[in-house]
XYZ file of C-alpha atoms in Angstrom:
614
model
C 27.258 9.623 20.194
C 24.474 10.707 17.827
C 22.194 13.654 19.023
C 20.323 14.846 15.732
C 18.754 12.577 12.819
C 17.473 14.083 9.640
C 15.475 11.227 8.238
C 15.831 11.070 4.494
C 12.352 10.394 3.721
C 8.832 11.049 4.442
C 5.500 9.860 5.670
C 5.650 6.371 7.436
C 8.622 5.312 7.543
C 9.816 8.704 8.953
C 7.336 8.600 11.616
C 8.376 5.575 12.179
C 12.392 6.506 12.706
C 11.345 9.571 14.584
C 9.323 7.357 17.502
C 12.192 5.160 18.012
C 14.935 8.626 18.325
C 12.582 9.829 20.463
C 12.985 6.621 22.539
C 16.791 7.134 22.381
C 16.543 10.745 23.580
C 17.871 11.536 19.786
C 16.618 15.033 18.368
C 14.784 14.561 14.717
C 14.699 16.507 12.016
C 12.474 16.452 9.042
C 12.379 17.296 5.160
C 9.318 17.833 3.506
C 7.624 18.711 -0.035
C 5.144 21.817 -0.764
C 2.899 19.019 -1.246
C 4.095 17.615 2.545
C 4.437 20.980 4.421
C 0.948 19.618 6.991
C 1.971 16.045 7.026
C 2.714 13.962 10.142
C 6.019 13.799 9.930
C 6.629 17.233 9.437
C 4.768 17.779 12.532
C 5.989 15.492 14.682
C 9.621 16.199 14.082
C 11.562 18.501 16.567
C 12.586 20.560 13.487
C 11.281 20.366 9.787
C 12.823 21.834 6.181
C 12.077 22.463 3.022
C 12.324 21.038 -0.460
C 10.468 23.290 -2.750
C 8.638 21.877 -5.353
C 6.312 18.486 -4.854
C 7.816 15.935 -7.312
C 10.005 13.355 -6.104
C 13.013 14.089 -8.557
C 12.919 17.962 -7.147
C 12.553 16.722 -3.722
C 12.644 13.688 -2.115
C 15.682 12.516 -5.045
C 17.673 15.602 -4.252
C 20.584 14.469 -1.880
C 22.174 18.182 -2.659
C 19.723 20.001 -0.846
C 18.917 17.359 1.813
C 22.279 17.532 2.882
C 21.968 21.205 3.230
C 19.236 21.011 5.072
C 21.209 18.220 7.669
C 23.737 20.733 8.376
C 21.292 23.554 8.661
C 19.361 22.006 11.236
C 22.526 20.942 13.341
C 21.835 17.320 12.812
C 24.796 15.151 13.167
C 23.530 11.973 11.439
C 21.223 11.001 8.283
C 18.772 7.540 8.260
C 17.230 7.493 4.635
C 14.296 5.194 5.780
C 13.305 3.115 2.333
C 13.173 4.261 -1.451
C 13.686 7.264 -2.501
C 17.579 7.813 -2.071
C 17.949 5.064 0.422
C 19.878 2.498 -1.994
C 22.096 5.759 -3.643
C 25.502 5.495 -3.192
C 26.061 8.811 -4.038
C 23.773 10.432 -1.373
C 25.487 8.202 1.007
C 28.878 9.619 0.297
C 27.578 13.185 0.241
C 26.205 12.434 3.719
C 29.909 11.350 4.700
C 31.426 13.994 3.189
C 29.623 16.392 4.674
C 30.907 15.312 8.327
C 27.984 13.795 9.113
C 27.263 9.764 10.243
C 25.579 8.036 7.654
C 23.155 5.190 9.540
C 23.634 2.452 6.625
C 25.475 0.177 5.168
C 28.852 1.542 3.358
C 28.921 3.468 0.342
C 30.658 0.328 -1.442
C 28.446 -2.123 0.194
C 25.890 -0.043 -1.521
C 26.847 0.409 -4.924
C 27.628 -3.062 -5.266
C 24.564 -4.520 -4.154
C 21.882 -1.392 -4.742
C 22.290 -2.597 -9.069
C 20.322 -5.799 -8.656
C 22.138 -6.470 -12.246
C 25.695 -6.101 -10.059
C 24.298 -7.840 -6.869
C 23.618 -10.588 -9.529
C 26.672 -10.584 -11.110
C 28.269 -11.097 -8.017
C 26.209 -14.009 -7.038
C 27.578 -15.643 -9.773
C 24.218 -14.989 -11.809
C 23.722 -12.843 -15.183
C 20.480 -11.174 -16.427
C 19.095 -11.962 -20.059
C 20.553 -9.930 -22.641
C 18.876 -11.268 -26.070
C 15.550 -11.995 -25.224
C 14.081 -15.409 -27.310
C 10.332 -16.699 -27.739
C 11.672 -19.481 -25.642
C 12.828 -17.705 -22.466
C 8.964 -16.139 -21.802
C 8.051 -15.275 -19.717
C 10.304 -12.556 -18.659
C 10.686 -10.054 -16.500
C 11.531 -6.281 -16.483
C 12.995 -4.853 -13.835
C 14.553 -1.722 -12.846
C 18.266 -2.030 -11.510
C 17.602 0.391 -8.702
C 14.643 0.800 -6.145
C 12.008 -1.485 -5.181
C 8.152 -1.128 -4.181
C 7.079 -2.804 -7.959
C 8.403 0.576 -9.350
C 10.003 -0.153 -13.204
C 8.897 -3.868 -12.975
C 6.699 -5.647 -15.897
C 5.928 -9.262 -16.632
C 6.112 -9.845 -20.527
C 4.801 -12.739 -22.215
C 4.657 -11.789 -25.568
C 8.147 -10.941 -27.632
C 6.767 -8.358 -29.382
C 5.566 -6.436 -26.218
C 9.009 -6.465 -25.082
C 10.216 -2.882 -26.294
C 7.225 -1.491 -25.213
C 7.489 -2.368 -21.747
C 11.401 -1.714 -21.658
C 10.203 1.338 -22.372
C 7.607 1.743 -20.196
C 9.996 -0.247 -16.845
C 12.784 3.022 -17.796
C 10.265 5.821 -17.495
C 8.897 4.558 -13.852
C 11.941 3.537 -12.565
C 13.599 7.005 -14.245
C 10.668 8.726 -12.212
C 10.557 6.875 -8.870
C 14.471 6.665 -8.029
C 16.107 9.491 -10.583
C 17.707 5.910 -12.576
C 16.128 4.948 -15.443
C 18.073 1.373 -16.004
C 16.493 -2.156 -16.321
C 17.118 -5.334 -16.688
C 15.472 -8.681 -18.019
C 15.653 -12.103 -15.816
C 13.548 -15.024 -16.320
C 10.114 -15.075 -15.003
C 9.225 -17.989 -12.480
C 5.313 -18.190 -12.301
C 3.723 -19.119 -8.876
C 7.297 -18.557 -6.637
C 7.113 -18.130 -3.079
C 8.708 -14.550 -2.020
C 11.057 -15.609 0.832
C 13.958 -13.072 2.723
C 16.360 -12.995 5.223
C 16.757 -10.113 7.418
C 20.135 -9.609 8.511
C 22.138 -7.438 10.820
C 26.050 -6.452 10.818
C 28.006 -4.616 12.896
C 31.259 -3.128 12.467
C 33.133 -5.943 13.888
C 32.411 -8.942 11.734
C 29.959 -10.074 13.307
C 26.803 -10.944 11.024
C 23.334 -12.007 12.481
C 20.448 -13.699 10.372
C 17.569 -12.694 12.051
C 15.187 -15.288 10.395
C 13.164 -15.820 7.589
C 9.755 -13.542 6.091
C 7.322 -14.448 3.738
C 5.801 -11.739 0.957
C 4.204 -13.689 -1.518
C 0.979 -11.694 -1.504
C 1.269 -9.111 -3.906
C 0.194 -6.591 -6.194
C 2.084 -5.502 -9.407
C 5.394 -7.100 -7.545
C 4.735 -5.157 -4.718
C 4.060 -6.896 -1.497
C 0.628 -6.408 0.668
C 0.995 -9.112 3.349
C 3.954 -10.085 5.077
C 4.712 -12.769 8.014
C 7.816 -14.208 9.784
C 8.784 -16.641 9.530
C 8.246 -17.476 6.338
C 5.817 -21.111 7.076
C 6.069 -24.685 5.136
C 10.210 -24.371 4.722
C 12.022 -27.562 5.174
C 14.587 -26.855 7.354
C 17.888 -27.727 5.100
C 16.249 -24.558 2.866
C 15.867 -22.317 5.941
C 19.526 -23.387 6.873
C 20.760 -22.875 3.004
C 18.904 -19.449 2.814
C 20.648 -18.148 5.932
C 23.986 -19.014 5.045
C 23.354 -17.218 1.211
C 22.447 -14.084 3.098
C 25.098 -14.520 5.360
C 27.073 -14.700 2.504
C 26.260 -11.728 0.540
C 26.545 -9.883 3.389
C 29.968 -10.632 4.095
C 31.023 -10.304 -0.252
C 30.665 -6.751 0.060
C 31.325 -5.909 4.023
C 28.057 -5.084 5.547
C 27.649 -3.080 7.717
C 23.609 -2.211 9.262
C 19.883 -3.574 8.485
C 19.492 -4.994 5.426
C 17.720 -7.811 3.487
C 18.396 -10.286 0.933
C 15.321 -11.683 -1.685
C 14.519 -15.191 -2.785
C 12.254 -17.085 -5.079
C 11.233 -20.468 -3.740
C 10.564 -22.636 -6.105
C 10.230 -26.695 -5.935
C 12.147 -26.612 -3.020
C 14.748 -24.393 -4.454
C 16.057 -20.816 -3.591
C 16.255 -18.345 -6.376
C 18.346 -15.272 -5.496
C 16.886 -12.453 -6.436
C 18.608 -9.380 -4.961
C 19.592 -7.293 -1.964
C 18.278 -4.604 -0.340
C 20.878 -2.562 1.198
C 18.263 -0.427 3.184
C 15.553 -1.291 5.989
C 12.838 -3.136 4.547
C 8.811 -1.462 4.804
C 7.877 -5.581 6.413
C 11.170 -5.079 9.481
C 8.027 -4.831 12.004
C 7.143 -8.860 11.889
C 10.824 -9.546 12.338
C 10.632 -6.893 15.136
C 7.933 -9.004 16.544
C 9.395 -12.075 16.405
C 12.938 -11.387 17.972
C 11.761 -8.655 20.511
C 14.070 -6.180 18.599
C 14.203 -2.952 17.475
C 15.801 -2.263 14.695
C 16.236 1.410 14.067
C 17.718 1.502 17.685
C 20.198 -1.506 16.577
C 21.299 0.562 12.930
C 21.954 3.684 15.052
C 23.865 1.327 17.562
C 25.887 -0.029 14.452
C 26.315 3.517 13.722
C 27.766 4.561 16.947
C 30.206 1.814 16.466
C 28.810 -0.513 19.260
C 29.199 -4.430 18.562
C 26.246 -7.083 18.423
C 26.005 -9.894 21.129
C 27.981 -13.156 19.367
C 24.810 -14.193 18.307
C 21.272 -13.138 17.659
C 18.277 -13.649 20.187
C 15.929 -16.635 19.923
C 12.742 -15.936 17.194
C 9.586 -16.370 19.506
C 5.647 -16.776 17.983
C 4.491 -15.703 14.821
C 4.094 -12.164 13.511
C 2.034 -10.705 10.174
C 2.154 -7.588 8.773
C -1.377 -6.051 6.339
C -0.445 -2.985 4.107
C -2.906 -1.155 4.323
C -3.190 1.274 0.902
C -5.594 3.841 -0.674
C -6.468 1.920 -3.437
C -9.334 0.001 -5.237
C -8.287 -3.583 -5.681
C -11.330 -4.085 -7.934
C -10.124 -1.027 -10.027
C -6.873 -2.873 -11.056
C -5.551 -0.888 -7.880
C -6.511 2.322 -8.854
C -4.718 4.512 -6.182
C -7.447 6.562 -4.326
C -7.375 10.356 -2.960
C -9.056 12.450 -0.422
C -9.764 13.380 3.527
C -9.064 10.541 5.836
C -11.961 11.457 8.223
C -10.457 8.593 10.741
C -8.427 5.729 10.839
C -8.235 3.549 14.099
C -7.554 -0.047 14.722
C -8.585 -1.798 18.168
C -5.836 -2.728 20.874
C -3.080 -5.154 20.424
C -2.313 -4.096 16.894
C 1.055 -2.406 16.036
C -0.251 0.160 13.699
C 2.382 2.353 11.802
C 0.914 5.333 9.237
C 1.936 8.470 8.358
C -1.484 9.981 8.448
C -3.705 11.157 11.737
C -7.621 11.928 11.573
C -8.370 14.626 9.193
C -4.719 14.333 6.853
C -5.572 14.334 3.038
C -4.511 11.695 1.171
C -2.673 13.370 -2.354
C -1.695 12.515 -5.569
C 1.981 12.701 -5.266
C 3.393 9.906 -3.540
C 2.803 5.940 -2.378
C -0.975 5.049 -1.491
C 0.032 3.193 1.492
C -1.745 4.544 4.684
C -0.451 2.921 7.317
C 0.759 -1.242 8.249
C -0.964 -3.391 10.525
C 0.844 -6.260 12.659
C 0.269 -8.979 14.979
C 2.405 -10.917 16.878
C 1.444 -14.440 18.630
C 2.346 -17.456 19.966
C 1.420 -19.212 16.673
C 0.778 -18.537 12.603
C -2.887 -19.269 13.305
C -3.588 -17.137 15.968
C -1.433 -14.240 14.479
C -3.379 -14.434 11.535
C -7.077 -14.655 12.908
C -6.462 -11.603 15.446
C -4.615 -9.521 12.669
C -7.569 -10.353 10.050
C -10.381 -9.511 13.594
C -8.773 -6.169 13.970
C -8.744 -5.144 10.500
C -12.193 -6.153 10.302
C -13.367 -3.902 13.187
C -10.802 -0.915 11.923
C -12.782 2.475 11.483
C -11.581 3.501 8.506
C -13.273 6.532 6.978
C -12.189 8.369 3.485
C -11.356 7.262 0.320
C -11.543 3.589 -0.639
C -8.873 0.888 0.619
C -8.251 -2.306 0.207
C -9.307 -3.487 3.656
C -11.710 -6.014 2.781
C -9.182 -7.324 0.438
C -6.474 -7.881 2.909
C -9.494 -9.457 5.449
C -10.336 -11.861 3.357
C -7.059 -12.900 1.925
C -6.000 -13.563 5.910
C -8.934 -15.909 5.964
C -8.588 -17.399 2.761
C -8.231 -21.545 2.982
C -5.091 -21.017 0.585
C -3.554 -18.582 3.467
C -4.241 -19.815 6.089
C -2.710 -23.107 5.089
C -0.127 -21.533 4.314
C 0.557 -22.471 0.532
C -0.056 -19.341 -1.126
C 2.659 -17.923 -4.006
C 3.122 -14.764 -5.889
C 0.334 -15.651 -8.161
C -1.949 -15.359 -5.483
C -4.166 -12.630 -6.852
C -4.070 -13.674 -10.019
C -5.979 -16.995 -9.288
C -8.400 -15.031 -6.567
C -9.111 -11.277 -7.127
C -12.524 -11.515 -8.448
C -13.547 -13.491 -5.973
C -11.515 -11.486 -3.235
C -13.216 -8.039 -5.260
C -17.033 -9.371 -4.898
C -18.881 -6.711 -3.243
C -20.383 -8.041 0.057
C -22.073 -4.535 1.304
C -24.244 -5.343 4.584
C -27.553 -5.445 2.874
C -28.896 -3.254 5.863
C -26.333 -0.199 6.091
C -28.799 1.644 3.183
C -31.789 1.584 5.933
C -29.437 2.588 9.107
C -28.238 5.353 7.437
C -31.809 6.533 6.486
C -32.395 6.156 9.960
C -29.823 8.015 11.313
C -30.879 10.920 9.003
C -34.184 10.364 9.686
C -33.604 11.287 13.190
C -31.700 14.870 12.343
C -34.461 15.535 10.464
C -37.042 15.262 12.660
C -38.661 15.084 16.434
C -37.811 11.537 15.873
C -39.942 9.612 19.021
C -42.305 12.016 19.077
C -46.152 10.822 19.313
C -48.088 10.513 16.295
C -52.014 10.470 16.001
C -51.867 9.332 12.328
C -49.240 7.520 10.947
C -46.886 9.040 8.278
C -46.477 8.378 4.697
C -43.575 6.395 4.003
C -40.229 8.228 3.512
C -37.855 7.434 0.337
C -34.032 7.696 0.533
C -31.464 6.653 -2.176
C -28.010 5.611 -1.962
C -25.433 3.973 -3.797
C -23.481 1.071 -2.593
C -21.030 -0.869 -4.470
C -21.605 0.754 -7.575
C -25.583 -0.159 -7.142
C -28.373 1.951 -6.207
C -30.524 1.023 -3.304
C -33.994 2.665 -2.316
C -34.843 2.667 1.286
C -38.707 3.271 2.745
C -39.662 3.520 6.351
C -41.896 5.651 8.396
C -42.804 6.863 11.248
C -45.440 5.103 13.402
C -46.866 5.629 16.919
C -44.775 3.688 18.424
C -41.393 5.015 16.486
C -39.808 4.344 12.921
C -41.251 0.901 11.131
C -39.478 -0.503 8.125
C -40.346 -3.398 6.011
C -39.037 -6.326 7.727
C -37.361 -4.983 10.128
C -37.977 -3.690 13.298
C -35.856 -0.444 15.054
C -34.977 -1.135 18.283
C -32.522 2.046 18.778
C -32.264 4.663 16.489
C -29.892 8.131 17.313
C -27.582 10.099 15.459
C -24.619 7.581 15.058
C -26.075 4.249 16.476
C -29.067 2.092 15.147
C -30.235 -1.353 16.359
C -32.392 -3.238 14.060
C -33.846 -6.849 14.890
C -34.631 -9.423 11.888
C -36.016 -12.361 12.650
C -34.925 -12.016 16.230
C -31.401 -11.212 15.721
C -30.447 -7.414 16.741
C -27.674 -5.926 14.994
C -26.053 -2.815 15.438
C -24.737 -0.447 13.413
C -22.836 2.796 13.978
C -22.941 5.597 11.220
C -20.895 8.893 10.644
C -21.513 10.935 7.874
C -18.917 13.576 6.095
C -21.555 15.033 3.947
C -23.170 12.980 0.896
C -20.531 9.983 2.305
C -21.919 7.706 4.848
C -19.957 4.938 6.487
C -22.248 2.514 8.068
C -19.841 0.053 10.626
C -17.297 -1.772 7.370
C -19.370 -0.328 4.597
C -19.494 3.058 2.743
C -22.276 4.359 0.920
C -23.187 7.635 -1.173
C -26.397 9.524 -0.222
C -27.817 10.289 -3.631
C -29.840 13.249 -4.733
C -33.713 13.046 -5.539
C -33.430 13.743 -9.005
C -30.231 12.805 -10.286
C -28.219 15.976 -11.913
C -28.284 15.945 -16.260
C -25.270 17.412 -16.325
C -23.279 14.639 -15.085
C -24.571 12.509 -17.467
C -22.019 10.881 -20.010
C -21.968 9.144 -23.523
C -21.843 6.018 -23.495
C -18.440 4.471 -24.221
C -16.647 7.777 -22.330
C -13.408 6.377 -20.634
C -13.303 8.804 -16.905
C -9.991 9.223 -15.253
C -10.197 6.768 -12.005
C -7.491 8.999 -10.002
C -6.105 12.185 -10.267
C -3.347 12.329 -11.871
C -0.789 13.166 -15.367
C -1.331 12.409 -18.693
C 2.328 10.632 -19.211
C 1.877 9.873 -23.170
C -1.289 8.685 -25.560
C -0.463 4.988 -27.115
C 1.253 5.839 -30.533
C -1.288 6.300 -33.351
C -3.904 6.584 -31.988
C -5.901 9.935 -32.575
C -9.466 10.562 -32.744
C -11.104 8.365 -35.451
C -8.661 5.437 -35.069
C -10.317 1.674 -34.857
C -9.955 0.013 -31.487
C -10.119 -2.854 -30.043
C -10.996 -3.844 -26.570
C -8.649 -3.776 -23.971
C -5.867 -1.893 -26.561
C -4.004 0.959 -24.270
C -4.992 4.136 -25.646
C -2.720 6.503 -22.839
C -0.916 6.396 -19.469
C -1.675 8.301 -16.210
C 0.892 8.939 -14.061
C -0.254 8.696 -10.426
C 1.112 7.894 -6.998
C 4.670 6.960 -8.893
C 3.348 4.659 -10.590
C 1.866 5.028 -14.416
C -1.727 3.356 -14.975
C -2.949 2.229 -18.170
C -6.294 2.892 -19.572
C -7.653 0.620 -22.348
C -10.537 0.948 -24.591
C -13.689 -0.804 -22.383
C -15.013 -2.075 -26.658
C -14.236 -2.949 -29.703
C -14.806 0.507 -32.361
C -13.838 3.770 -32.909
C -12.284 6.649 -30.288
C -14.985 9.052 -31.722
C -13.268 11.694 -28.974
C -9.629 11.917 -27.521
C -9.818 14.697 -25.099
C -6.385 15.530 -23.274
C -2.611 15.511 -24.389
C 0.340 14.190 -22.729
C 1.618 16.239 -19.710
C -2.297 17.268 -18.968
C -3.251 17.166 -15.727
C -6.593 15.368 -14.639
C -8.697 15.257 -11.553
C -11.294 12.239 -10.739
C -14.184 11.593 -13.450
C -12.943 13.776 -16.230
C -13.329 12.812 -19.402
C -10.545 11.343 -21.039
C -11.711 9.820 -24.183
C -14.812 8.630 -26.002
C -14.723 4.953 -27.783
C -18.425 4.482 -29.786
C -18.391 0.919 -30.240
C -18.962 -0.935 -33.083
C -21.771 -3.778 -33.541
């Protein structure tokens, strides 16, 4: 019987682990980072160690000293949640070793799938080797991992080494294995898997079908079981392949295995030997819970013959700390509050007041519904992430809103080119037009006797704020009878809640401020100085950093005074695990180049200057 589980891992998914030993009366014990030492996990856990340093590969990748620290803390069983070392054969045998019960698959079961270039091999499938004009579009993927870590589409040949290049450094930074491999590129695939379930006894349970075709740089935002639209000869055939694969290499725990679907076809595309970040919708749908079932497996108990019945509809939003409309530029800061209304399963890593760093995933929490149908799983998970307070950096909430409600969606034919086709239009800014005047208001009443009587009205009041990258000037005053505004009449007006009536319709409109950042219900503004500050002032053409992060390498030859061209990569940031490219916003000269690789940046500094050419 297990007693003690280290999880493997951090944020999230730990948290996640953790609430389900606590369930099973199971002790937990954490491992954290320097840069982790105050996060949730770390606090929740019964007990919590540490890995020095704050980089994954001196961390998070070190099985060495996690195993140490299992032992130390008297735990007598190791779940590695998802990435990191959760697909590592090696870790898993050092866990063994070590006395201690590993809750995962075997160490074979592992190494034969974990290599998607293996796992394809022994599907009877082989990867590209010499790469032609005619097999573009291809892509790059790294052998190990998953989250869109190492992974590049490339369309032109002579991009190819480049991006080889590029695929080994991620994938060499994200999961300590630096190789890749090249398969064919289908365009505008459906993203179907099977979660499945083995015991030690033989017996194997597909539990279903999920769909992640919504994503982001291969990485998958919204999730849903079962996957919708599949005939039921592919559901069948896609069972039976997982089935399969599970019983080539002797299974054993939670685990999942990829598909494209293409005209009516089922592309295998690898397996993940691990629990998957979407296992909530299948959760949902079969009543189950799954960590309790992988430390059953485990223990050596056997599954029931065969699975439970699937029942309604779940989806699953990721939630990140990002800026779609920045191509996803990862975001950083306080999260002042996060809170979603009743009914929603909502699983995070973070609590009121955690910061947000540089160091690892953006992803802040998931969102899930479960109902008795697709459409009304969809319309109360897109509802709840509408009302979610969410205050701190930027996230792609409005994003994942209005792809729920999106006529593609919610008919259920969306693919993996999904964003491709729709982010401008999912991107538009759509600020309310009157947060600007409720948060004057609002500070209009801290600063004054506000409902006080007036003999002579005042003069009109100015604030400025900025709102979806535009400036906004807002005039009111105060009359006899209270605060007037153009248009508009205040009904309420207090230190978090205002109540404005145009023609005849109230709305309301609760504010909280954490200093010069003002969230006003959905939409976040910036309260903006009186005379804006010269010394923030840039040249024109000056490429800022978006994020905070490290300069990974500057594009070879270029140096200040080389000729550019717009959108040519002049250097890498390393942020979040992931490396962002920034490109030259014109056509002309980079007049200034001001860092060097291994530099590190915070928000708005001044990487480079490009004077354009007319």
């Amino acid at each position: 019987m297990i007693t003690s589980v280290l999880v493997a891992n951090r944020g999230e998914i730990a948290c996640r682990v953790f609430r389900t030993c606590r369930e099973l009366g199971i002790r937990t014990v954490a491992v954290h980072s320097d840069a982790d030492a105050h996060a949730l996990h770390a606090r929740v856990a019964d007990t919590a160690v540490r890995l020095p340093g704050a980089a994954p590969a001196d961390t998070y990748l070190r099985g060495d000293l996690i195993v140490k620290a299992a032992v130390a803390a008297g735990a007598d069983a190791v779940h590695p949640g998802y990435g990191f070392l959760s697909e590592n054969a090696g870790f898993a045998r050092a866990v063994l070793d070590a006395g201690l019960v590993w809750i995962g698959p075997p160490p074979d079961a592992i190494e034969a799938m974990a290599s998607k270039t293996r796992a394809k091999r022994l599907m009877g499938l082989k990867p590209l080797t010499d790469v032609t004009e005619a097999d573009l579009p291809v892509l790059v993927k790294a052998a190990a991992g998953g989250g869109g870590r190492g992974m590049r589409v490339v369309r032109h040949l002579a991009d190819l080494d480049a991006e080889l290049a590029a695929a080994r450094a991620e994938a060499a930074s994200a999961f300590g294995d630096g190789e890749v491999f090249v398969e064919p590129y289908v365009e505008n695939g459906r993203h179907v898997e099977v979660q499945i379930l083995a015991d030690t006894h033989g017996t194997v349970w597909p539990l279903g079908t999920r769909d992640c075709s919504l994503q982001r740089r291969h990485q998958k935002v919204i999730e849903e079981a079962p996957a919708p639209g599949l005939a039921g000869e592919l559901e069948e055939e896609l069972s039976a392949l997982a089935v399969r694969a599970a019983r080539a290499v002797d299974y054993v725990g939670a685990g999942t295995v990829e598909f494209l679907v293409a005209d009516g076809r089922a592309h295998f595309l690898e397996m993940n030997t691990r629990l998957q970040v979407e296992h909530p919708v299948t959760e949902a749908v079969f009543a189950l819970d799954l960590v309790a079932e992988q430390i059953r497996i485990a223990e050596g108990h056997p599954l029931d013959s065969t699975p439970p019945r699937a029942r309604g509809h779940a989806v699953e939003a990721r939630l990140y700390a990002e800026d779609p409309s920045r191509d996803w530029s990862p975001q950083t800061g306080r999260l002042h509050r996060l809170a979603l209304p009743e009914g929603i399963r909502l699983d995070t890593g973070y609590t009121d007041g955690d910061d947000i760093g540089v160091h690892y995933d953006p992803m802040l929490a998931k969102a899930v519904a479960h109902a008795p149908t697709r459409t009304e799983a969809v319309r109360k998970l897109a509802s709840a992430l509408g009302r979610a307070v969410i205050h701190g950096p930027v996230t792609n909430r409005d994003l994942l809103v209005r792809s729920l409600r999106h006529p593609e969606f919610t008919a259920a034919r969306m693919d993996t080119g999904f964003y491709d086709r729709h982010l401008p239009d999912l991107t538009e800014p759509s600020p309310d037009p009157h947060a600007p005047l409720a948060a004057a208001l609002v500070d209009a009443h801290r600063r004054s006797r506000f409902g006080g009587w007036r003999n002579v009205p005042s003069q009109p009041q100015t604030k400025r704020y900025a709102m979806a990258g535009q400036e906004h000037e807002v005039r009111y005053r105060h009359t006899r009878t209270g605060l007037e505004a153009d248009g508009v009449r205040v009904v309420h007006a207090d230190a978090h809640l205002v109540v404005v009536e145009v023609d005849g319709v109230r709305h309301k409109f609760d504010v909280t401020r954490y200093g010069d950042q003002i969230h006003v219900n959905a939409t976040a503004l910036t309260a903006l100085p009186r005379f804006p500050d010269p010394t923030t002032q840039h040249a024109p053409g000056s490429l800022l950093a978006p994020m905070p992060g490290t300069v990974v390498r500057v594009a070879d030859g270029v140096t200040a005074g080389s000729a550019v061209k717009a959108g040519d990569p002049l250097l890498w940031l390393e942020a979040m695990k992931m490396q962002h490219k920034i490109t030259a916003p014109v056509t002309g000269t980079l007049s200034e180049l001001c860092v060097v690789p291994g530099q590190q940046v915070e928000p708005g500094a001044l990487l480079a200057v490009v004077t354009e050419t007319f």
